[in-house]
PDB file of C-alpha atoms in Angstrom:
ATOM      1  CA  MET A1226      10.142 -29.788 -45.792  1.00  0.00           C
ATOM      2  CA  LEU A1227      12.788 -27.758 -43.597  1.00  0.00           C
ATOM      3  CA  THR A1228      12.529 -27.916 -39.769  1.00  0.00           C
ATOM      4  CA  ARG A1229      14.641 -26.483 -36.963  1.00  0.00           C
ATOM      5  CA  ARG A1230      15.565 -30.492 -36.231  1.00  0.00           C
ATOM      6  CA  TYR A1231      16.329 -31.002 -40.147  1.00  0.00           C
ATOM      7  CA  ILE A1232      18.932 -27.700 -39.730  1.00  0.00           C
ATOM      8  CA  VAL A1233      20.207 -28.532 -36.407  1.00  0.00           C
ATOM      9  CA  LYS A1234      21.058 -32.469 -37.770  1.00  0.00           C
ATOM     10  CA  GLY A1235      22.919 -30.880 -40.546  1.00  0.00           C
ATOM     11  CA  PHE A1236      24.909 -28.539 -39.044  1.00  0.00           C
ATOM     12  CA  ALA A1237      25.623 -30.690 -36.488  1.00  0.00           C
ATOM     13  CA  ALA A1238      27.230 -33.345 -39.054  1.00  0.00           C
ATOM     14  CA  GLY A1239      28.767 -30.196 -40.765  1.00  0.00           C
ATOM     15  CA  VAL A1240      30.610 -29.475 -37.873  1.00  0.00           C
ATOM     16  CA  GLY A1241      31.504 -33.451 -37.351  1.00  0.00           C
ATOM     17  CA  ALA A1242      33.357 -33.070 -40.411  1.00  0.00           C
ATOM     18  CA  THR A1243      35.134 -29.919 -40.432  1.00  0.00           C
ATOM     19  CA  LEU A1244      36.812 -30.961 -36.311  1.00  0.00           C
ATOM     20  CA  MET A1245      37.468 -34.881 -37.718  1.00  0.00           C
ATOM     21  CA  GLY A1246      38.279 -34.039 -41.530  1.00  0.00           C
ATOM     22  CA  PRO A1247      42.092 -32.890 -42.620  1.00  0.00           C
ATOM     23  CA  TYR A1248      42.914 -29.200 -41.820  1.00  0.00           C
ATOM     24  CA  ILE A1249      42.495 -27.312 -45.539  1.00  0.00           C
ATOM     25  CA  SER A1250      45.452 -24.752 -45.879  1.00  0.00           C
ATOM     26  CA  LYS A1251      43.781 -21.231 -46.449  1.00  0.00           C
ATOM     27  CA  GLY A1252      46.684 -19.304 -47.382  1.00  0.00           C
ATOM     28  CA  ALA A1253      50.605 -20.404 -46.948  1.00  0.00           C
ATOM     29  CA  GLY A1254      49.793 -21.354 -50.920  1.00  0.00           C
ATOM     30  CA  LYS A1255      52.286 -24.057 -52.198  1.00  0.00           C
ATOM     31  CA  MET A1256      55.565 -25.349 -49.534  1.00  0.00           C
ATOM     32  CA  ARG A1257      58.834 -26.877 -50.785  1.00  0.00           C
ATOM     33  CA  ILE A1258      60.257 -29.257 -48.509  1.00  0.00           C
ATOM     34  CA  GLY A1259      64.025 -30.073 -49.517  1.00  0.00           C
ATOM     35  CA  PHE A1260      65.954 -33.664 -48.755  1.00  0.00           C
ATOM     36  CA  ILE A1261      68.881 -34.918 -49.116  1.00  0.00           C
ATOM     37  CA  THR A1262      69.469 -38.601 -51.112  1.00  0.00           C
ATOM     38  CA  LEU A1263      69.987 -40.008 -48.086  1.00  0.00           C
ATOM     39  CA  THR A1264      67.845 -43.302 -46.635  1.00  0.00           C
ATOM     40  CA  ASP A1265      66.344 -41.155 -44.004  1.00  0.00           C
ATOM     41  CA  CYS A1266      64.864 -39.057 -45.862  1.00  0.00           C
ATOM     42  CA  ALA A1267      62.663 -41.488 -46.522  1.00  0.00           C
ATOM     43  CA  SER A1268      59.164 -40.278 -44.431  1.00  0.00           C
ATOM     44  CA  VAL A1269      59.949 -37.184 -45.724  1.00  0.00           C
ATOM     45  CA  VAL A1270      59.522 -38.223 -49.634  1.00  0.00           C
ATOM     46  CA  MET A1271      56.927 -40.763 -49.079  1.00  0.00           C
ATOM     47  CA  ALA A1272      54.722 -38.327 -47.741  1.00  0.00           C
ATOM     48  CA  GLN A1273      54.308 -36.800 -51.053  1.00  0.00           C
ATOM     49  CA  GLU A1274      53.848 -39.808 -53.179  1.00  0.00           C
ATOM     50  CA  LEU A1275      51.472 -41.335 -50.751  1.00  0.00           C
ATOM     51  CA  GLY A1276      49.579 -37.895 -50.832  1.00  0.00           C
ATOM     52  CA  LEU A1277      49.676 -37.456 -47.435  1.00  0.00           C
ATOM     53  CA  TYR A1278      50.573 -33.714 -47.043  1.00  0.00           C
ATOM     54  CA  LYS A1279      47.296 -33.908 -49.725  1.00  0.00           C
ATOM     55  CA  LYS A1280      45.619 -35.910 -47.378  1.00  0.00           C
ATOM     56  CA  TYR A1281      46.369 -33.359 -44.313  1.00  0.00           C
ATOM     57  CA  GLY A1282      45.427 -30.128 -46.409  1.00  0.00           C
ATOM     58  CA  VAL A1283      48.482 -28.649 -47.725  1.00  0.00           C
ATOM     59  CA  ASP A1284      49.689 -28.523 -50.711  1.00  0.00           C
ATOM     60  CA  VAL A1285      53.277 -29.393 -50.917  1.00  0.00           C
ATOM     61  CA  GLU A1286      56.041 -30.045 -53.533  1.00  0.00           C
ATOM     62  CA  VAL A1287      59.042 -32.140 -52.372  1.00  0.00           C
ATOM     63  CA  THR A1288      62.687 -30.693 -54.067  1.00  0.00           C
ATOM     64  CA  LYS A1289      65.956 -32.970 -54.184  1.00  0.00           C
ATOM     65  CA  GLU A1290      68.190 -30.701 -52.743  1.00  0.00           C
ATOM     66  CA  VAL A1291      72.385 -30.398 -53.726  1.00  0.00           C
ATOM     67  CA  SER A1292      74.230 -29.599 -50.356  1.00  0.00           C
ATOM     68  CA  TRP A1293      73.534 -29.360 -46.611  1.00  0.00           C
ATOM     69  CA  PRO A1294      74.767 -25.514 -46.953  1.00  0.00           C
ATOM     70  CA  SER A1295      72.251 -25.185 -50.150  1.00  0.00           C
ATOM     71  CA  VAL A1296      69.348 -26.824 -47.329  1.00  0.00           C
ATOM     72  CA  ARG A1297      70.449 -24.127 -44.761  1.00  0.00           C
ATOM     73  CA  ASP A1298      70.943 -21.144 -47.098  1.00  0.00           C
ATOM     74  CA  LYS A1299      67.143 -22.421 -48.681  1.00  0.00           C
ATOM     75  CA  LEU A1300      65.641 -22.222 -44.837  1.00  0.00           C
ATOM     76  CA  LEU A1301      67.030 -18.890 -43.897  1.00  0.00           C
ATOM     77  CA  ASN A1302      65.680 -17.409 -46.756  1.00  0.00           C
ATOM     78  CA  GLY A1303      62.580 -18.974 -47.166  1.00  0.00           C
ATOM     79  CA  GLU A1304      63.227 -20.495 -50.289  1.00  0.00           C
ATOM     80  CA  LEU A1305      62.035 -23.968 -48.751  1.00  0.00           C
ATOM     81  CA  THR A1306      59.103 -24.151 -46.020  1.00  0.00           C
ATOM     82  CA  ALA A1307      61.054 -27.011 -44.324  1.00  0.00           C
ATOM     83  CA  ALA A1308      63.785 -29.920 -44.950  1.00  0.00           C
ATOM     84  CA  HIS A1309      64.911 -32.836 -43.844  1.00  0.00           C
ATOM     85  CA  THR A1310      68.228 -31.522 -42.607  1.00  0.00           C
ATOM     86  CA  LEU A1311      70.942 -32.396 -39.983  1.00  0.00           C
ATOM     87  CA  PHE A1312      69.951 -32.628 -36.175  1.00  0.00           C
ATOM     88  CA  SER A1313      72.898 -30.485 -35.162  1.00  0.00           C
ATOM     89  CA  LEU A1314      72.471 -27.523 -38.362  1.00  0.00           C
ATOM     90  CA  PRO A1315      70.434 -25.759 -36.871  1.00  0.00           C
ATOM     91  CA  LEU A1316      72.633 -25.655 -33.394  1.00  0.00           C
ATOM     92  CA  SER A1317      75.296 -24.945 -35.666  1.00  0.00           C
ATOM     93  CA  VAL A1318      73.950 -22.182 -37.529  1.00  0.00           C
ATOM     94  CA  TYR A1319      72.603 -20.842 -34.126  1.00  0.00           C
ATOM     95  CA  THR A1320      76.157 -20.638 -32.545  1.00  0.00           C
ATOM     96  CA  GLY A1321      78.062 -19.119 -35.977  1.00  0.00           C
ATOM     97  CA  VAL A1322      79.915 -22.487 -36.811  1.00  0.00           C
ATOM     98  CA  GLY A1323      77.966 -23.437 -39.757  1.00  0.00           C
ATOM     99  CA  GLY A1324      76.409 -20.356 -40.512  1.00  0.00           C
ATOM    100  CA  PRO A1325      74.967 -16.070 -39.270  1.00  0.00           C
ATOM    101  CA  LYS A1326      75.243 -16.672 -35.420  1.00  0.00           C
ATOM    102  CA  GLY A1327      71.974 -16.198 -33.608  1.00  0.00           C
ATOM    103  CA  ARG A1328      69.320 -17.050 -36.822  1.00  0.00           C
ATOM    104  CA  VAL A1329      66.843 -19.496 -35.395  1.00  0.00           C
ATOM    105  CA  ILE A1330      65.629 -22.780 -37.411  1.00  0.00           C
ATOM    106  CA  PRO A1331      63.156 -24.572 -35.710  1.00  0.00           C
ATOM    107  CA  ILE A1332      63.122 -28.600 -35.096  1.00  0.00           C
ATOM    108  CA  VAL A1333      59.996 -30.559 -35.168  1.00  0.00           C
ATOM    109  CA  ILE A1334      60.169 -33.965 -35.327  1.00  0.00           C
ATOM    110  CA  VAL A1335      63.736 -36.253 -35.236  1.00  0.00           C
ATOM    111  CA  LEU A1336      63.162 -38.396 -38.426  1.00  0.00           C
ATOM    112  CA  SER A1337      66.090 -40.982 -37.867  1.00  0.00           C
ATOM    113  CA  PHE A1338      68.834 -42.152 -35.279  1.00  0.00           C
ATOM    114  CA  ASN A1339      72.575 -43.838 -35.914  1.00  0.00           C
ATOM    115  CA  GLY A1340      72.902 -44.730 -39.461  1.00  0.00           C
ATOM    116  CA  GLN A1341      76.078 -42.893 -40.393  1.00  0.00           C
ATOM    117  CA  GLY A1342      79.574 -44.228 -40.570  1.00  0.00           C
ATOM    118  CA  ILE A1343      82.921 -43.149 -41.495  1.00  0.00           C
ATOM    119  CA  THR A1344      84.274 -45.233 -44.542  1.00  0.00           C
ATOM    120  CA  LEU A1345      88.058 -45.081 -45.078  1.00  0.00           C
ATOM    121  CA  ALA A1346      90.032 -45.788 -48.869  1.00  0.00           C
ATOM    122  CA  ASN A1347      91.356 -49.175 -49.342  1.00  0.00           C
ATOM    123  CA  LYS A1348      95.127 -47.824 -48.802  1.00  0.00           C
ATOM    124  CA  PHE A1349      93.437 -48.719 -45.095  1.00  0.00           C
ATOM    125  CA  LYS A1350      93.337 -52.346 -45.973  1.00  0.00           C
ATOM    126  CA  GLY A1351      95.260 -54.539 -43.639  1.00  0.00           C
ATOM    127  CA  LYS A1352      97.504 -51.875 -41.184  1.00  0.00           C
ATOM    128  CA  VAL A1353      93.269 -50.934 -39.898  1.00  0.00           C
ATOM    129  CA  GLY A1354      90.530 -53.144 -39.005  1.00  0.00           C
ATOM    130  CA  PHE A1355      86.666 -52.958 -38.491  1.00  0.00           C
ATOM    131  CA  ARG A1356      85.613 -50.614 -35.246  1.00  0.00           C
ATOM    132  CA  ASP A1357      89.982 -50.926 -34.177  1.00  0.00           C
ATOM    133  CA  ILE A1358      91.622 -47.732 -33.933  1.00  0.00           C
ATOM    134  CA  LYS A1359      94.419 -48.300 -32.383  1.00  0.00           C
ATOM    135  CA  ASN A1360      96.568 -48.700 -35.200  1.00  0.00           C
ATOM    136  CA  VAL A1361      94.911 -45.823 -37.477  1.00  0.00           C
ATOM    137  CA  LYS A1362      97.364 -42.896 -36.194  1.00  0.00           C
ATOM    138  CA  GLN A1363     100.241 -44.591 -38.025  1.00  0.00           C
ATOM    139  CA  ALA A1364      98.346 -45.287 -40.988  1.00  0.00           C
ATOM    140  CA  VAL A1365      97.577 -41.802 -41.025  1.00  0.00           C
ATOM    141  CA  GLN A1366     101.436 -40.480 -40.158  1.00  0.00           C
ATOM    142  CA  GLU A1367     102.227 -42.932 -43.675  1.00  0.00           C
ATOM    143  CA  ILE A1368      99.859 -41.660 -45.665  1.00  0.00           C
ATOM    144  CA  ILE A1369     101.150 -38.154 -44.779  1.00  0.00           C
ATOM    145  CA  ALA A1370     105.284 -39.346 -45.384  1.00  0.00           C
ATOM    146  CA  LYS A1371     104.099 -40.645 -48.530  1.00  0.00           C
ATOM    147  CA  GLU A1372     101.810 -38.489 -50.010  1.00  0.00           C
ATOM    148  CA  GLY A1373     102.394 -35.111 -47.793  1.00  0.00           C
ATOM    149  CA  GLU A1374      98.773 -34.828 -46.882  1.00  0.00           C
ATOM    150  CA  CYS A1375      95.789 -36.999 -45.835  1.00  0.00           C
ATOM    151  CA  THR A1376      92.502 -35.861 -46.137  1.00  0.00           C
ATOM    152  CA  PHE A1377      89.337 -36.415 -44.263  1.00  0.00           C
ATOM    153  CA  ALA A1378      85.632 -35.293 -45.654  1.00  0.00           C
ATOM    154  CA  MET A1379      82.462 -34.657 -43.861  1.00  0.00           C
ATOM    155  CA  THR A1380      79.102 -33.014 -44.976  1.00  0.00           C
ATOM    156  CA  PHE A1381      78.693 -29.514 -42.992  1.00  0.00           C
ATOM    157  CA  PRO A1382      81.044 -28.037 -40.232  1.00  0.00           C
ATOM    158  CA  GLY A1383      79.456 -28.360 -37.429  1.00  0.00           C
ATOM    159  CA  GLY A1384      76.935 -31.010 -38.191  1.00  0.00           C
ATOM    160  CA  THR A1385      77.116 -34.374 -37.495  1.00  0.00           C
ATOM    161  CA  HIS A1386      78.766 -35.983 -39.424  1.00  0.00           C
ATOM    162  CA  ASP A1387      81.654 -33.357 -38.632  1.00  0.00           C
ATOM    163  CA  ILE A1388      80.897 -34.259 -35.212  1.00  0.00           C
ATOM    164  CA  TRP A1389      81.495 -37.984 -35.236  1.00  0.00           C
ATOM    165  CA  LEU A1390      84.948 -37.561 -37.599  1.00  0.00           C
ATOM    166  CA  ARG A1391      86.533 -35.567 -35.301  1.00  0.00           C
ATOM    167  CA  TYR A1392      85.798 -37.219 -32.399  1.00  0.00           C
ATOM    168  CA  TRP A1393      87.227 -40.200 -33.711  1.00  0.00           C
ATOM    169  CA  LEU A1394      90.344 -38.575 -35.231  1.00  0.00           C
ATOM    170  CA  GLY A1395      90.456 -37.549 -31.392  1.00  0.00           C
ATOM    171  CA  ALA A1396      90.067 -40.881 -29.969  1.00  0.00           C
ATOM    172  CA  CYS A1397      92.997 -42.212 -32.761  1.00  0.00           C
ATOM    173  CA  GLY A1398      95.136 -39.643 -30.946  1.00  0.00           C
ATOM    174  CA  ILE A1399      95.006 -37.593 -34.816  1.00  0.00           C
ATOM    175  CA  ASN A1400      94.657 -33.564 -34.100  1.00  0.00           C
ATOM    176  CA  PRO A1401      91.716 -32.902 -36.851  1.00  0.00           C
ATOM    177  CA  ASN A1402      92.747 -29.860 -36.969  1.00  0.00           C
ATOM    178  CA  LYS A1403      96.377 -29.715 -36.929  1.00  0.00           C
ATOM    179  CA  ASP A1404      97.083 -32.977 -38.414  1.00  0.00           C
ATOM    180  CA  VAL A1405      94.890 -33.961 -40.989  1.00  0.00           C
ATOM    181  CA  ARG A1406      92.619 -32.023 -43.877  1.00  0.00           C
ATOM    182  CA  VAL A1407      89.368 -32.308 -42.546  1.00  0.00           C
ATOM    183  CA  ILE A1408      86.884 -30.652 -45.297  1.00  0.00           C
ATOM    184  CA  PRO A1409      83.502 -30.458 -46.852  1.00  0.00           C
ATOM    185  CA  ASN A1410      81.572 -32.637 -49.359  1.00  0.00           C
ATOM    186  CA  PRO A1411      78.399 -32.938 -50.385  1.00  0.00           C
ATOM    187  CA  PRO A1412      77.232 -36.882 -49.501  1.00  0.00           C
ATOM    188  CA  PRO A1413      75.877 -38.153 -53.778  1.00  0.00           C
ATOM    189  CA  GLN A1414      79.302 -36.658 -54.488  1.00  0.00           C
ATOM    190  CA  MET A1415      81.588 -38.378 -51.452  1.00  0.00           C
ATOM    191  CA  VAL A1416      82.205 -41.918 -53.497  1.00  0.00           C
ATOM    192  CA  ALA A1417      82.768 -40.071 -56.546  1.00  0.00           C
ATOM    193  CA  ASN A1418      85.395 -38.426 -54.774  1.00  0.00           C
ATOM    194  CA  MET A1419      87.296 -40.663 -53.169  1.00  0.00           C
ATOM    195  CA  LYS A1420      87.381 -42.713 -56.353  1.00  0.00           C
ATOM    196  CA  VAL A1421      89.735 -40.177 -57.583  1.00  0.00           C
ATOM    197  CA  GLY A1422      91.873 -39.762 -54.619  1.00  0.00           C
ATOM    198  CA  ARG A1423      90.709 -36.384 -53.656  1.00  0.00           C
ATOM    199  CA  MET A1424      89.627 -37.797 -49.769  1.00  0.00           C
ATOM    200  CA  ASP A1425      91.113 -41.001 -47.242  1.00  0.00           C
ATOM    201  CA  GLY A1426      88.384 -41.546 -45.322  1.00  0.00           C
ATOM    202  CA  PHE A1427      85.047 -39.965 -45.333  1.00  0.00           C
ATOM    203  CA  CYS A1428      81.918 -39.464 -42.643  1.00  0.00           C
ATOM    204  CA  VAL A1429      78.548 -40.036 -44.053  1.00  0.00           C
ATOM    205  CA  GLY A1430      74.673 -41.332 -44.264  1.00  0.00           C
ATOM    206  CA  GLU A1431      73.801 -44.451 -46.000  1.00  0.00           C
ATOM    207  CA  PRO A1432      73.892 -45.238 -48.903  1.00  0.00           C
ATOM    208  CA  TRP A1433      76.758 -44.183 -49.704  1.00  0.00           C
ATOM    209  CA  ASN A1434      78.965 -45.618 -47.166  1.00  0.00           C
ATOM    210  CA  ALA A1435      77.528 -48.832 -48.807  1.00  0.00           C
ATOM    211  CA  VAL A1436      77.846 -47.589 -52.161  1.00  0.00           C
ATOM    212  CA  ALA A1437      81.794 -47.028 -51.521  1.00  0.00           C
ATOM    213  CA  VAL A1438      81.984 -50.892 -50.408  1.00  0.00           C
ATOM    214  CA  ARG A1439      80.179 -52.058 -53.044  1.00  0.00           C
ATOM    215  CA  GLU A1440      82.151 -50.078 -56.020  1.00  0.00           C
ATOM    216  CA  GLY A1441      85.342 -51.187 -54.127  1.00  0.00           C
ATOM    217  CA  VAL A1442      86.891 -47.768 -53.148  1.00  0.00           C
ATOM    218  CA  GLY A1443      86.606 -48.024 -49.807  1.00  0.00           C
ATOM    219  CA  PHE A1444      86.070 -50.562 -46.619  1.00  0.00           C
ATOM    220  CA  THR A1445      83.515 -49.456 -43.577  1.00  0.00           C
ATOM    221  CA  HIS A1446      85.471 -48.853 -40.667  1.00  0.00           C
ATOM    222  CA  LEU A1447      82.732 -48.433 -38.565  1.00  0.00           C
ATOM    223  CA  ALA A1448      79.419 -46.983 -37.416  1.00  0.00           C
ATOM    224  CA  THR A1449      78.336 -43.835 -35.854  1.00  0.00           C
ATOM    225  CA  GLN A1450      76.278 -45.884 -33.186  1.00  0.00           C
ATOM    226  CA  ASP A1451      79.305 -47.236 -32.892  1.00  0.00           C
ATOM    227  CA  VAL A1452      80.097 -43.485 -31.197  1.00  0.00           C
ATOM    228  CA  TRP A1453      77.156 -42.544 -29.092  1.00  0.00           C
ATOM    229  CA  LYS A1454      74.255 -45.515 -30.126  1.00  0.00           C
ATOM    230  CA  HIS A1455      71.045 -44.126 -30.613  1.00  0.00           C
ATOM    231  CA  HIS A1456      72.729 -41.117 -31.287  1.00  0.00           C
ATOM    232  CA  ALA A1457      69.623 -38.121 -33.375  1.00  0.00           C
ATOM    233  CA  GLU A1458      70.303 -37.495 -36.669  1.00  0.00           C
ATOM    234  CA  LYS A1459      67.817 -36.163 -38.962  1.00  0.00           C
ATOM    235  CA  VAL A1460      65.634 -33.612 -38.425  1.00  0.00           C
ATOM    236  CA  LEU A1461      62.334 -32.261 -39.814  1.00  0.00           C
ATOM    237  CA  ALA A1462      63.215 -28.369 -39.444  1.00  0.00           C
ATOM    238  CA  PHE A1463      60.939 -25.093 -41.095  1.00  0.00           C
ATOM    239  CA  HIS A1464      62.123 -21.648 -41.990  1.00  0.00           C
ATOM    240  CA  ASN A1465      60.777 -19.156 -38.227  1.00  0.00           C
ATOM    241  CA  GLU A1466      58.887 -16.905 -40.058  1.00  0.00           C
ATOM    242  CA  PHE A1467      56.843 -19.807 -41.778  1.00  0.00           C
ATOM    243  CA  PHE A1468      56.561 -21.442 -38.255  1.00  0.00           C
ATOM    244  CA  GLU A1469      55.886 -18.343 -36.602  1.00  0.00           C
ATOM    245  CA  LYS A1470      52.752 -17.300 -38.594  1.00  0.00           C
ATOM    246  CA  ASN A1471      51.577 -20.917 -39.592  1.00  0.00           C
ATOM    247  CA  ARG A1472      51.181 -23.350 -36.740  1.00  0.00           C
ATOM    248  CA  GLU A1473      48.761 -25.285 -38.654  1.00  0.00           C
ATOM    249  CA  GLU A1474      50.890 -26.066 -41.159  1.00  0.00           C
ATOM    250  CA  VAL A1475      53.436 -27.220 -39.624  1.00  0.00           C
ATOM    251  CA  LYS A1476      50.912 -29.612 -37.405  1.00  0.00           C
ATOM    252  CA  ALA A1477      49.843 -30.873 -41.068  1.00  0.00           C
ATOM    253  CA  ILE A1478      52.919 -31.522 -42.708  1.00  0.00           C
ATOM    254  CA  THR A1479      54.678 -32.935 -39.702  1.00  0.00           C
ATOM    255  CA  LYS A1480      51.004 -35.465 -39.385  1.00  0.00           C
ATOM    256  CA  ALA A1481      51.738 -36.340 -43.001  1.00  0.00           C
ATOM    257  CA  VAL A1482      55.664 -37.006 -42.131  1.00  0.00           C
ATOM    258  CA  LEU A1483      54.592 -39.251 -38.818  1.00  0.00           C
ATOM    259  CA  GLU A1484      51.777 -41.298 -40.909  1.00  0.00           C
ATOM    260  CA  ALA A1485      54.462 -41.954 -43.664  1.00  0.00           C
ATOM    261  CA  ALA A1486      57.349 -43.010 -41.472  1.00  0.00           C
ATOM    262  CA  ARG A1487      54.694 -45.495 -39.799  1.00  0.00           C
ATOM    263  CA  TRP A1488      54.659 -46.342 -43.452  1.00  0.00           C
ATOM    264  CA  CYS A1489      58.083 -47.136 -43.917  1.00  0.00           C
ATOM    265  CA  GLU A1490      58.615 -48.697 -40.339  1.00  0.00           C
ATOM    266  CA  THR A1491      56.148 -51.498 -41.467  1.00  0.00           C
TER     267      THR A1491
END
């Protein structure tokens, strides 16, 4: 028999379930979150593998991207809802260094600290040691005298790897704009390009420094935490229009990634 007390109890239980349960997206549809194959994409990828996006009520497709410029362009045009990306990429875009000046890419959370390195080709062995910069300039000059130029690679103009690489070159007494070539190169292609002699050194995130060592094409000269201890490195950033119009979905995605990060840490 339906009584007022029974109806009130049922209503209260339903409200409680709504408040305690996951947010269910009703209008945003499928969301695409991009990543580059680096160790610090783990929380974004594992949120999918562990079913956490679904747990928090959002329909997400996680997509492997080929380069930071591709991630930038897709965040700007809305092909990606969000992405694992360089901490300084949104800053580089806004200032016009690495993209259309004044365009906004909102950063929601920091995904990683440290974890990058500068790898040098084997031609530097015996001349430059681990964390020892005093002979780098002379070694670079010898390469230029023999080969005509010396080339270093980073992943994105104005990105964190670009900053660390240029700071390191300056500390070694080398002008990165005049004395050597600095070129962009996607992280997964660093080792292969060093192997064929396209570059003499690079700055990139793990695991690509370790892969270069494992494949015998170079050695780790220093880690970026030797340049700036505990520096921010990767972030979760969003397409600006989506961020402005879909705050509940943004919160749900962020919760999923944070829970995956906690899982990765244990």
